[in-house]
Coordinates of C-alpha atoms in Angstrom, one line a residue:
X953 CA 0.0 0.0 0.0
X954 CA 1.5 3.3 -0.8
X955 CA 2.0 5.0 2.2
X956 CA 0.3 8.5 0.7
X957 CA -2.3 5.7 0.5
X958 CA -2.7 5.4 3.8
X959 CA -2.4 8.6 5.0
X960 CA -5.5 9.0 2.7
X961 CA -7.9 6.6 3.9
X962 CA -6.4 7.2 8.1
X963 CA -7.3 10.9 7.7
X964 CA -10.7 10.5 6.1
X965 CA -11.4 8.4 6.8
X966 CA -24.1 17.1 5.9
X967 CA -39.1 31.2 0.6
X968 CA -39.0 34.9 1.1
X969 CA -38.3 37.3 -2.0
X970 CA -37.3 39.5 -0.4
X971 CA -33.2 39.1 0.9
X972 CA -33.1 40.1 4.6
X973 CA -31.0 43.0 5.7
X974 CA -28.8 43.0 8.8
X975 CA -29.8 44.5 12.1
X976 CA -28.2 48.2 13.3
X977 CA -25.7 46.7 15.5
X978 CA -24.1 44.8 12.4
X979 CA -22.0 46.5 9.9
X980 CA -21.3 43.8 7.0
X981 CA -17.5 43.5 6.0
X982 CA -17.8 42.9 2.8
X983 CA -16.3 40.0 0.9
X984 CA -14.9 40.4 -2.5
X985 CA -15.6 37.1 -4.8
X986 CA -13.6 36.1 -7.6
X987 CA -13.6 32.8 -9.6
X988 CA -12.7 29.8 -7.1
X989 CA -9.1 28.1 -7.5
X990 CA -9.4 25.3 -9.7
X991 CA -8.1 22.8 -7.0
X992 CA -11.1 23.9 -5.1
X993 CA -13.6 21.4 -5.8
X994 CA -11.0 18.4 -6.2
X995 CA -12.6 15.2 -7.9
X996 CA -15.7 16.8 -9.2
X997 CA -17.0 19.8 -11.4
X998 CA -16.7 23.8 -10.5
X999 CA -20.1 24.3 -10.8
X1000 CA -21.3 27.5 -13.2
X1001 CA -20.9 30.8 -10.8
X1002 CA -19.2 29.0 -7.7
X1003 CA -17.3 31.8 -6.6
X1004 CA -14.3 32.3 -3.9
X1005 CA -13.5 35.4 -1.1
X1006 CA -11.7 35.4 2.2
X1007 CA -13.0 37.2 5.3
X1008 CA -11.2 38.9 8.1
X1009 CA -12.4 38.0 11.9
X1010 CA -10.6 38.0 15.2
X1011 CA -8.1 35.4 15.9
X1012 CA -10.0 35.5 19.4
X1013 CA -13.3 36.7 19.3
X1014 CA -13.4 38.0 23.4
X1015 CA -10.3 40.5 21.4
X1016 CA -12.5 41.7 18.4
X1017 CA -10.5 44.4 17.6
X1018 CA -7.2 42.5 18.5
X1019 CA -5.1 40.3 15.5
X1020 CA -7.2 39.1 12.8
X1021 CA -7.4 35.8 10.8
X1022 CA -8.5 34.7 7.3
X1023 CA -11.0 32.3 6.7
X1024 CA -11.7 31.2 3.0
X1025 CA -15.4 31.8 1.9
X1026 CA -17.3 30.6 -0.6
X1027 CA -20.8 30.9 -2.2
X1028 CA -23.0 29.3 -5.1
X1029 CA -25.8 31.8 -5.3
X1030 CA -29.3 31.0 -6.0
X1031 CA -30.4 31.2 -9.9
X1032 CA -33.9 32.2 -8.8
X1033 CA -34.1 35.6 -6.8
X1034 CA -37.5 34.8 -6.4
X1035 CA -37.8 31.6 -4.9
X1036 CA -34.3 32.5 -2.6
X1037 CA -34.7 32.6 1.2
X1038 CA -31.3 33.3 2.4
X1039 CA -28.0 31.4 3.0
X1040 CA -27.4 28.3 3.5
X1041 CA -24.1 27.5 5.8
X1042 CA -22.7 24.1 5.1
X1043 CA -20.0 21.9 6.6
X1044 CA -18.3 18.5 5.5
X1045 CA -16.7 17.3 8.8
X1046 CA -13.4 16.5 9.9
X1047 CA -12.5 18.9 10.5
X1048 CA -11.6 19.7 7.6
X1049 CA -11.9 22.0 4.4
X1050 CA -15.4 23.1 3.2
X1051 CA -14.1 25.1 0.5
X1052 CA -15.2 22.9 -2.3
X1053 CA -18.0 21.4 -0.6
X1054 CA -20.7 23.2 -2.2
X1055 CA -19.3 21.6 -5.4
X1056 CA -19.6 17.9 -3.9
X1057 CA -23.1 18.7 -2.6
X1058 CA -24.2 19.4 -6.4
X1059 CA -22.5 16.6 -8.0
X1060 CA -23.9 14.3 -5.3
X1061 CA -27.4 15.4 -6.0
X1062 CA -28.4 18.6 -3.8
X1063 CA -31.7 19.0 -5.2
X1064 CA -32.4 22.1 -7.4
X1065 CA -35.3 23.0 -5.4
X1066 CA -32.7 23.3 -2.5
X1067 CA -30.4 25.3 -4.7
X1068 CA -33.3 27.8 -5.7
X1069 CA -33.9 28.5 -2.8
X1070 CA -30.2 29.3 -1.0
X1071 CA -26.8 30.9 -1.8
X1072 CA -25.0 28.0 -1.0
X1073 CA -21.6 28.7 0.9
X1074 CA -18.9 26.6 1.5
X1075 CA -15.7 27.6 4.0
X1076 CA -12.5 26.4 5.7
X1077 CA -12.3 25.7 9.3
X1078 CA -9.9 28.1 11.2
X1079 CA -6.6 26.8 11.0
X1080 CA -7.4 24.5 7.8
X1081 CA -6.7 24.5 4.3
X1082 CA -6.9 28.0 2.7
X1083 CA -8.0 29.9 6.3
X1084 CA -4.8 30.3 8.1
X1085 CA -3.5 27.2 8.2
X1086 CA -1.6 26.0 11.3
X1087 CA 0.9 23.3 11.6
X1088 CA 2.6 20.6 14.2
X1089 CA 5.7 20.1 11.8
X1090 CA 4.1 16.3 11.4
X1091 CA 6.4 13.4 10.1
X1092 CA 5.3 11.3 7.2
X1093 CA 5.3 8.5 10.1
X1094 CA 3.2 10.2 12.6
X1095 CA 0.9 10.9 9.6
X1096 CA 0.2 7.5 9.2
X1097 CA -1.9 7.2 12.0
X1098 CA -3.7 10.1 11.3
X1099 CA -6.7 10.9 13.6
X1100 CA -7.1 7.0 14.8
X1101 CA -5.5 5.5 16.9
X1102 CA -3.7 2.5 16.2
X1103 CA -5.1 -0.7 17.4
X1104 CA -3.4 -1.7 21.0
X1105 CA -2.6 -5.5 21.5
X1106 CA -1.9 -4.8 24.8
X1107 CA -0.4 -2.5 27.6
X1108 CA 2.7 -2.0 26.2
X1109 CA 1.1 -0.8 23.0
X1110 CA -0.7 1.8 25.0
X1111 CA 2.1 3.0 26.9
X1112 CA 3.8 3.0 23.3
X1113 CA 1.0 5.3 22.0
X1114 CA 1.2 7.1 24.7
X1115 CA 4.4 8.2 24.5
X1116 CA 4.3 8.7 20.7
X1117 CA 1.1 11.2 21.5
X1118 CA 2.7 13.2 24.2
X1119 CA 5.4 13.9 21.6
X1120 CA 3.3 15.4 19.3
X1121 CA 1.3 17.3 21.8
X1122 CA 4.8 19.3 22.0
X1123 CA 4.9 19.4 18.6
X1124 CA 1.8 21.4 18.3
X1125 CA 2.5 23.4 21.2
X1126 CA 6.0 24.7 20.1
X1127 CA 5.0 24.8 16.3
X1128 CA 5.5 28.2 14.3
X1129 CA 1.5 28.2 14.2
X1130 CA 1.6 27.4 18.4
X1131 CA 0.1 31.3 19.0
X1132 CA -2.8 30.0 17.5
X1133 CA -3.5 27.2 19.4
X1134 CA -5.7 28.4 22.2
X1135 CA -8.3 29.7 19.8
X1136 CA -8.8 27.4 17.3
X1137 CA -12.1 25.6 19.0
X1138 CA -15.3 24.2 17.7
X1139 CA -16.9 26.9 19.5
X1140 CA -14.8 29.4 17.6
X1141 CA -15.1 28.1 14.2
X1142 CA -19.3 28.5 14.9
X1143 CA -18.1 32.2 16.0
X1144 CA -16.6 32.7 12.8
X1145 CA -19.7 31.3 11.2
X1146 CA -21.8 34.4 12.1
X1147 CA -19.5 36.5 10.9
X1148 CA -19.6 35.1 7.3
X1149 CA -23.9 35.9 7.8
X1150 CA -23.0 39.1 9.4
X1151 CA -20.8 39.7 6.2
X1152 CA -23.4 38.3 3.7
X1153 CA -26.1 40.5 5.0
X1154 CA -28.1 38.2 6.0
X1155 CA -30.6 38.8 10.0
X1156 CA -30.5 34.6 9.8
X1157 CA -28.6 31.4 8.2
X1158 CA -29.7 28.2 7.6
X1159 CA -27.3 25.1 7.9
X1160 CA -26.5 21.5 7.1
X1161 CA -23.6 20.1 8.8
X1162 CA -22.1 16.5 8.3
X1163 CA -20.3 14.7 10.7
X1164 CA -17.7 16.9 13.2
X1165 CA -20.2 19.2 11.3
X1166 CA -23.1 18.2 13.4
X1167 CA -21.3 19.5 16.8
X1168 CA -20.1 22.2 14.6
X1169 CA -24.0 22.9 13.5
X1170 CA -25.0 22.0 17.3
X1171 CA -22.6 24.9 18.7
X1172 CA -23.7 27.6 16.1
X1173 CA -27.9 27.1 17.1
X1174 CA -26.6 27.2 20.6
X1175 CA -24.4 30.3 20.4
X1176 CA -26.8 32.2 18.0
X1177 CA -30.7 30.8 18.8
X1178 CA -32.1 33.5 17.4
X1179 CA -29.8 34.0 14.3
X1180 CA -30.1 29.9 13.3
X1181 CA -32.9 29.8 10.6
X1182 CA -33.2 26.0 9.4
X1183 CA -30.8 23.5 10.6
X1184 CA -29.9 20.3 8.9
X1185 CA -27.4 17.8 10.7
X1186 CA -26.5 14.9 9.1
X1187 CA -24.5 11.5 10.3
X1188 CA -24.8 12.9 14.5
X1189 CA -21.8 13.3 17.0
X1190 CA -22.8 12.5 20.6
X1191 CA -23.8 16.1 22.8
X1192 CA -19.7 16.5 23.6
X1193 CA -18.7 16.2 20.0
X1194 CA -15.6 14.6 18.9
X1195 CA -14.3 13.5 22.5
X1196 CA -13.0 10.4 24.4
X1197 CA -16.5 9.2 24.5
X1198 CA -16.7 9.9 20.4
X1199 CA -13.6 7.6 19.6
X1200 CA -14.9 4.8 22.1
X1201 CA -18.1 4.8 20.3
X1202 CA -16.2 4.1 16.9
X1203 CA -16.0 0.3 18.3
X1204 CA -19.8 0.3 18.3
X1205 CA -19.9 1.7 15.1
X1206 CA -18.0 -0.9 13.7
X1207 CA -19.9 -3.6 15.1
X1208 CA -23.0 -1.6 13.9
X1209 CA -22.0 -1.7 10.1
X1210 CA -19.9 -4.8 9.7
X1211 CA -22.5 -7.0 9.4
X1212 CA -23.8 -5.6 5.9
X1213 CA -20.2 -5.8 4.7
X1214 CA -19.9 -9.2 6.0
X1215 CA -23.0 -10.3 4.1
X1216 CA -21.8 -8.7 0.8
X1217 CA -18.8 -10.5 0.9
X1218 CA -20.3 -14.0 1.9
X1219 CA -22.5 -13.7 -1.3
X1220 CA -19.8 -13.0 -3.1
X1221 CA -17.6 -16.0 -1.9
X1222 CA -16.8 -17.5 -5.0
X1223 CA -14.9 -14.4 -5.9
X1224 CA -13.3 -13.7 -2.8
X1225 CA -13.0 -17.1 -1.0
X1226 CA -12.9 -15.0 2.4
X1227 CA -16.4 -16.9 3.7
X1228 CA -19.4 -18.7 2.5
X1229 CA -21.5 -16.8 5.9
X1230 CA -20.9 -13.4 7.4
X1231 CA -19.9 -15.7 10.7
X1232 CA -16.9 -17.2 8.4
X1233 CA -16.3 -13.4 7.5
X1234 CA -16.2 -12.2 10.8
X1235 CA -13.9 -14.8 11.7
X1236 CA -11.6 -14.4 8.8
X1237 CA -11.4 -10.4 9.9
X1238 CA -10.0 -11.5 13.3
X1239 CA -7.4 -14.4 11.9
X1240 CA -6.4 -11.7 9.3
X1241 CA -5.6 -9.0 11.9
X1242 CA -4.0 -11.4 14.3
X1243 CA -1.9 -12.8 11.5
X1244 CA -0.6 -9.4 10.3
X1245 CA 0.0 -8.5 13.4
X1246 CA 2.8 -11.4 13.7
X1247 CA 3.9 -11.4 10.2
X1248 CA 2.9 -8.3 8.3
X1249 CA 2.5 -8.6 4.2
X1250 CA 5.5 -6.3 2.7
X1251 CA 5.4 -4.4 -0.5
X1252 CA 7.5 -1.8 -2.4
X1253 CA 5.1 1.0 -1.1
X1254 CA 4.5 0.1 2.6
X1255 CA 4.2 -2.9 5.6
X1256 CA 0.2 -4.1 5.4
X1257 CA 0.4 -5.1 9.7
X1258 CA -2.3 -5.5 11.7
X1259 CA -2.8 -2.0 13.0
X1260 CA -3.0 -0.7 9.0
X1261 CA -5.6 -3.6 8.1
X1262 CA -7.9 -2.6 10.8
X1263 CA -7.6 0.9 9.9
X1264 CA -8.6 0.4 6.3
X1265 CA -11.0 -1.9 7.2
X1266 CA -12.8 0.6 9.6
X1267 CA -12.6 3.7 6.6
X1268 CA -14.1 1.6 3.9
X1269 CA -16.8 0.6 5.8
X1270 CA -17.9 4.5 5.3
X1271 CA -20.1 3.9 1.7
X1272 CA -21.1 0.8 0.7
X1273 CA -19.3 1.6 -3.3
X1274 CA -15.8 0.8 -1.5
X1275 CA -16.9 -2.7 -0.3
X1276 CA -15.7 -4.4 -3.2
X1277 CA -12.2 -2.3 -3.0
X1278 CA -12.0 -3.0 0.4
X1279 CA -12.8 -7.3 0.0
X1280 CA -10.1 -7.4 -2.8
X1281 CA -7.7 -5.9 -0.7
X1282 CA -8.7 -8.5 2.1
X1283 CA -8.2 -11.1 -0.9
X1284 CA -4.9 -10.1 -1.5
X1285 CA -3.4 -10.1 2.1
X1286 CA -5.0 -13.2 2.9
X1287 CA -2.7 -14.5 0.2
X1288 CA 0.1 -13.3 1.5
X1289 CA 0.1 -10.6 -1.0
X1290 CA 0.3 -7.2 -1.2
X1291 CA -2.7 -5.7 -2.7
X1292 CA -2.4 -3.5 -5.9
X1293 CA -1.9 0.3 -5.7
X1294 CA -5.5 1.9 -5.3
X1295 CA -6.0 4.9 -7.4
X1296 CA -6.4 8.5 -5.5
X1297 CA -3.9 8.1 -3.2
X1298 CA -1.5 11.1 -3.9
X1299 CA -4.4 13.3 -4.6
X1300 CA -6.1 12.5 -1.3
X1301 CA -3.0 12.6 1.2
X1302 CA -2.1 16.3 -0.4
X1303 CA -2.5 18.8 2.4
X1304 CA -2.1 16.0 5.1
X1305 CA -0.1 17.6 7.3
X1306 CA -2.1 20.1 7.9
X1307 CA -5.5 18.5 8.3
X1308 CA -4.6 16.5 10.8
X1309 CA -2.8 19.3 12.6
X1310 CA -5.6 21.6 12.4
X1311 CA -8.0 18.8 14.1
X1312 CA -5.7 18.1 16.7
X1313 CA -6.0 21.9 17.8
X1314 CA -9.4 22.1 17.5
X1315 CA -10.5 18.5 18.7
X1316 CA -8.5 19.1 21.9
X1317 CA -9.7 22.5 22.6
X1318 CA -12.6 20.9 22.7
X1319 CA -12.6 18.9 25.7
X1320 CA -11.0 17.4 28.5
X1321 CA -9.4 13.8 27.7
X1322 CA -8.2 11.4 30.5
X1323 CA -5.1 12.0 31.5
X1324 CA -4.3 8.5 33.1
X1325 CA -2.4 6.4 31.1
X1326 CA -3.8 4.0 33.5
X1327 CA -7.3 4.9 32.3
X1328 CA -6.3 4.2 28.8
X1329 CA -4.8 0.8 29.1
X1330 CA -8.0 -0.2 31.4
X1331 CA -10.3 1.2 28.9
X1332 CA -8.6 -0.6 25.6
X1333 CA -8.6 -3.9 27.9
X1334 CA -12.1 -3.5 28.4
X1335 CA -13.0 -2.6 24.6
X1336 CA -10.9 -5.6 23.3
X1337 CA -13.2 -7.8 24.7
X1338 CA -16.6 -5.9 24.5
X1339 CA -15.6 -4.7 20.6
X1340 CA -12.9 -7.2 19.3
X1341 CA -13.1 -5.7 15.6
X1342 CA -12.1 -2.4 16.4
X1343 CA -12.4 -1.9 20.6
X1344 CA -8.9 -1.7 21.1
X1345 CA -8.1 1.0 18.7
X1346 CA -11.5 3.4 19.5
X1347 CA -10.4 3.3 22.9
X1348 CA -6.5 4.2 22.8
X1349 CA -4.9 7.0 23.2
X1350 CA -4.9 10.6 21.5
X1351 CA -2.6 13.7 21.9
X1352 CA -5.4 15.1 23.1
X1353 CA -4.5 13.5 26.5
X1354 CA -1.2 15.4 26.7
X1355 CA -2.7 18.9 25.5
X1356 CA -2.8 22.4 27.4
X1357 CA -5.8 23.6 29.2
X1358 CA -8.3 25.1 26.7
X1359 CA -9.1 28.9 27.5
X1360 CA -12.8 27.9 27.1
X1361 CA -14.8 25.6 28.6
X1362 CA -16.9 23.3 26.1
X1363 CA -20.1 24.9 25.3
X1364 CA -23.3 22.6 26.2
X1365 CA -25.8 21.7 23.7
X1366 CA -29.1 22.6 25.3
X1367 CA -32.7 22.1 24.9
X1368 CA -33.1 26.7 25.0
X1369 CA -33.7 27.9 21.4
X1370 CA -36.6 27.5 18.2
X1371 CA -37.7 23.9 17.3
X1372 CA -35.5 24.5 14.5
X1373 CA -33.3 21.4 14.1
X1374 CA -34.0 18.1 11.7
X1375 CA -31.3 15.4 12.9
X1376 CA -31.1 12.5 9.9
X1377 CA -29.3 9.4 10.7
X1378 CA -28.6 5.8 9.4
X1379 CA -28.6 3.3 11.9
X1380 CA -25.5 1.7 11.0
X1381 CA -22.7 4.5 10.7
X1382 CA -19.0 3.1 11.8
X1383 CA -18.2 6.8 12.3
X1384 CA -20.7 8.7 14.4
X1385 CA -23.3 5.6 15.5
X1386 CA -26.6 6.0 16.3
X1387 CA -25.5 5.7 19.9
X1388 CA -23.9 9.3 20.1
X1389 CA -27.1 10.6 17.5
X1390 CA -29.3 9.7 20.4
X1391 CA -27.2 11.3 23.3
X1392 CA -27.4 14.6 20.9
X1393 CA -31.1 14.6 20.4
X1394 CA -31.8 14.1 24.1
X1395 CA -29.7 17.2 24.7
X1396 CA -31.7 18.9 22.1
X1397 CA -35.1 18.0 23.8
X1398 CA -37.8 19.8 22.1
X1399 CA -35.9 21.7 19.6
X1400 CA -35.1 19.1 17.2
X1401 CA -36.9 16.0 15.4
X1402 CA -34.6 12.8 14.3
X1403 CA -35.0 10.8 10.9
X1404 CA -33.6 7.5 10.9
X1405 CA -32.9 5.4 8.2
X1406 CA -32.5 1.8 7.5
X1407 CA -29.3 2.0 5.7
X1408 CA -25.4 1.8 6.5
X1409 CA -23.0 4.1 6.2
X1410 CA -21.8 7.8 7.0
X1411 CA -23.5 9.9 5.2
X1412 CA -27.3 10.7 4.2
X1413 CA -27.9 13.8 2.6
X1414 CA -28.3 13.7 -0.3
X1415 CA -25.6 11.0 -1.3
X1416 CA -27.8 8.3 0.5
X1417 CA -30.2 6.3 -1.1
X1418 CA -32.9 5.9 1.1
X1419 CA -35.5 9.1 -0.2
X1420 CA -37.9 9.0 2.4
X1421 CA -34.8 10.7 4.7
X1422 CA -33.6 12.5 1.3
X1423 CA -36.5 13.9 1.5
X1424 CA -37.5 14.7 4.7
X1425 CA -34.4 16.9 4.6
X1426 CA -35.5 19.0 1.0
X1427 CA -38.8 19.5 2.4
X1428 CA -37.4 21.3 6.0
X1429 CA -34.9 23.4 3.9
X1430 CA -37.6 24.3 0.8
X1431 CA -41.0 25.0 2.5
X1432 CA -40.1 24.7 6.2
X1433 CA -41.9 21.5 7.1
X1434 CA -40.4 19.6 9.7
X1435 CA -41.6 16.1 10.7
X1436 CA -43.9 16.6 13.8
X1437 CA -42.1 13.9 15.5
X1438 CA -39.2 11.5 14.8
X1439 CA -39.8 8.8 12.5
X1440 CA -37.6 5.6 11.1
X1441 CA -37.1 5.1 6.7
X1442 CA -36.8 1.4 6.3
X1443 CA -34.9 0.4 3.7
X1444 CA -38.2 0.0 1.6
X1445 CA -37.8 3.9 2.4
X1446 CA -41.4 4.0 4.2
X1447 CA -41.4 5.9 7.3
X1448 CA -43.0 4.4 10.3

């Protein structure tokens, strides 16, 4: 496997006619557009008019007037001034760029209706891709692991990771970016978020938020009740976001969405020979990772161990197109060989670095971690057992155990603010399970409505292809029609 490879798949591993003004206390800082880089929207088309800005705001926003930031902007307007009802805010997850996102949204099917209806606007993170990017001077190595943990065979792999994590802690902390470090925050980022409305002229702004979007989306209706028009999260992070709790609940995940690769590849045994019942596949995934973990598979481009099978495993389980990629390369190391070079892989790892720098600083700013490598070792033991596929990574360690004390403490999703918010979820995510969806709705209480769906996954709107969630979502952002109460898509795509 080429290590850029790796990288790749570790670290990826969402009407008024009139345009509303901005209030007297808001003066709009206007954002000049131009035409978007053409590395913007990597991997699909620049849609017609998609254009790019950047917009000043305070590096910390209790310091508004003090040292200012970038952060890139931008905006697919509305073809239709007369069906348009404002803006519409979106967010990818990751962290990590949004830039382009607006691009992926309409080659993935945002409906027109939806893009009548809204400018459409797309932005970096703080600290990410074209918004002031920071750094933690990141080795090709500790790349490799990206934002997951490796999988911990035992104690002395934790104490291992451990050590490795502390490491880059410093690195972060004495990086040329380090000044930045304090502020870069989930809270923050949904700070900079009004001031892109506040810029566009807009009193309100809608939102639809994937992933580390959803906290990002859950922050932003929290901060700003009154300025969150129609909110849209999508694929749900638990009410703390991406914390200790988040990468424990990966091991559920897992469990949650390996069975319907597991069945895909039992009916396709004669091609892959890897089980004739998703029991036999199950069992080869634990001889497989037990194997590699004695005697890993070499190749010209990397070492295929244990801890790099896992992870692979776990990021293809995202979108049920990769489960044939992902059973050939399964084929190939249980033949001792090392799979063929999969295409995208120097593409995808460009910009590395700083992506998983730029989540480190915000994901711990975000919230306190254990501290105990004690607690850590107890924890994977535990997980091993209760989640053998992926328990003992989910539980390990993160940088975010060795990090400084945040300036801020975590703002708390409430149940205060406008029954504004439409959760959609599919019941069997590997990356944010229904598990942490449900902790988030509870917080929400009466201001938010959940869609389920019968499907696997990360990711429902509007990639997935279960409509009755699909569309659930294109009615709350067109005409404002919320589901009364939650509801559940079966796969048949029938609510009930």
């Amino acid at each position: 496997m080429r290590r850029t490879l790796s990288i790749a798949i570790i670290v990826a591993a969402v009407a008024t006619v009139m345009v509303p003004g901005v209030s007297q206390a808001e003066t709009p800082t206007a954002i000049k557009w131009s035409d978007c880089p053409a590395d913007v929207a990597k991997g699909v088309p620049m849609p017609e008019g998609m254009q790019c800005g950047t917009l000043k705001v305070p590096l910390d926003h209790r310091d508004p007037d003090g040292k200012q930031i970038d952060i890139a902007v931008s905006r697919l307007a509305s073809k239709k001034p007369e069906q348009r009802r404002g803006v519409l805010l979106t967010n990818p997850g990751g962290p990590s760029s949004g830039l382009g996102y607006p691009a992926f949204l309409v080659a993935t099917g945002l409906p027109k209706s939806v893009l009548d209806s809204y400018d459409v606007i797309g932005f970096d993170p703080r600290g990410i891709g074209r918004s002031t990017p920071v750094t933690c001077d990141l080795t090709v190595a500790q790349l490799v692991d990206g934002n997951i943990p490796p999988y911990a065979r035992n104690a002395a792999d934790v104490a291992k990771r451990a050590a490795e994590s502390k490491k880059l802690a410093e690195q972060c902390a004495s990086s040329k970016t380090a000044s930045m470090l304090p502020f870069l925050s989930t809270a923050n980022t949904a700070r900079d978020m009004d001031k892109i409305r506040a810029a566009l002229g807009e009193e309100k702004a809608s939102y639809a938020g994937a992933s580390w979007g959803t906290h990002l989306g859950a922050l932003y209706t929290t901060l700003f009740p009154d300025r969150s028009d129609r909110i849209v999260l999508d694929s749900n992070l638990d009410k703390g976001g991406w914390d200790y709790a988040s990468d424990r609940l990966w091991s559920q995940g897992v469990e949650d969405r390996f069975p319907d690769f597991a069945k895909y590849v039992a009916a396709n045994h004669r091609e892959y020979g890897l089980g004739w019942t998703p029991a036999q596949v199950r069992s080869k995934y634990l001889e497989l990772g037990a194997r590699l973990d004695k005697k890993p598979v070499e190749s010209p481009d990397g070492t295929f161990d244990g801890k790099l099978f896992r992870q692979i495993t776990f990021g293809f389980l995202y979108g049920a197109p990769q489960m044939p990629v992902l059973a050939s390369v399964w084929k190939s190391l249980d033949a001792n060989q090392a799979p063929p070079p999969l295409p995208g892989g120097d593409d995808a790892a460009a910009g590395a670095e700083n992506l998983v720098s730029g989540r480190y600083y915000i994901i711990c700013n975000d919230s306190s971690w254990p501290k105990s490598l004690a607690t850590y070792q107890r924890n994977v033991a535990i997980d091993r057992i209760k989640y053998p596929l992926f328990g003992a990574a989910g539980a390990n360690v993160q940088p975010c155990a060795y990090w400084p004390k945040a300036i801020e403490k975590p703002v708390q999703v409430t149940d205060e603010g406008p029954s504004n918010v439409l959760m959609v979820q599919n019941l069997r995510d590997p990356a944010t399970p229904l598990a942490g969806a449900l902790g988030l709705r509870k917080a929400f209480g009466d201001r938010a409505v959940m869609v389920t769906a019968d499907q696997g996954g990360h990711g429902v709107y509007p990639m997935g292809k279960n409509q009755c969630a699909n569309h659930a979502v294109t009615q709350f952002l067109v005409k404002g029609e919320r589901p009364a109460r939650d509801y559940h898509c079966t796969a048949a795509a029938e609510p009930r």
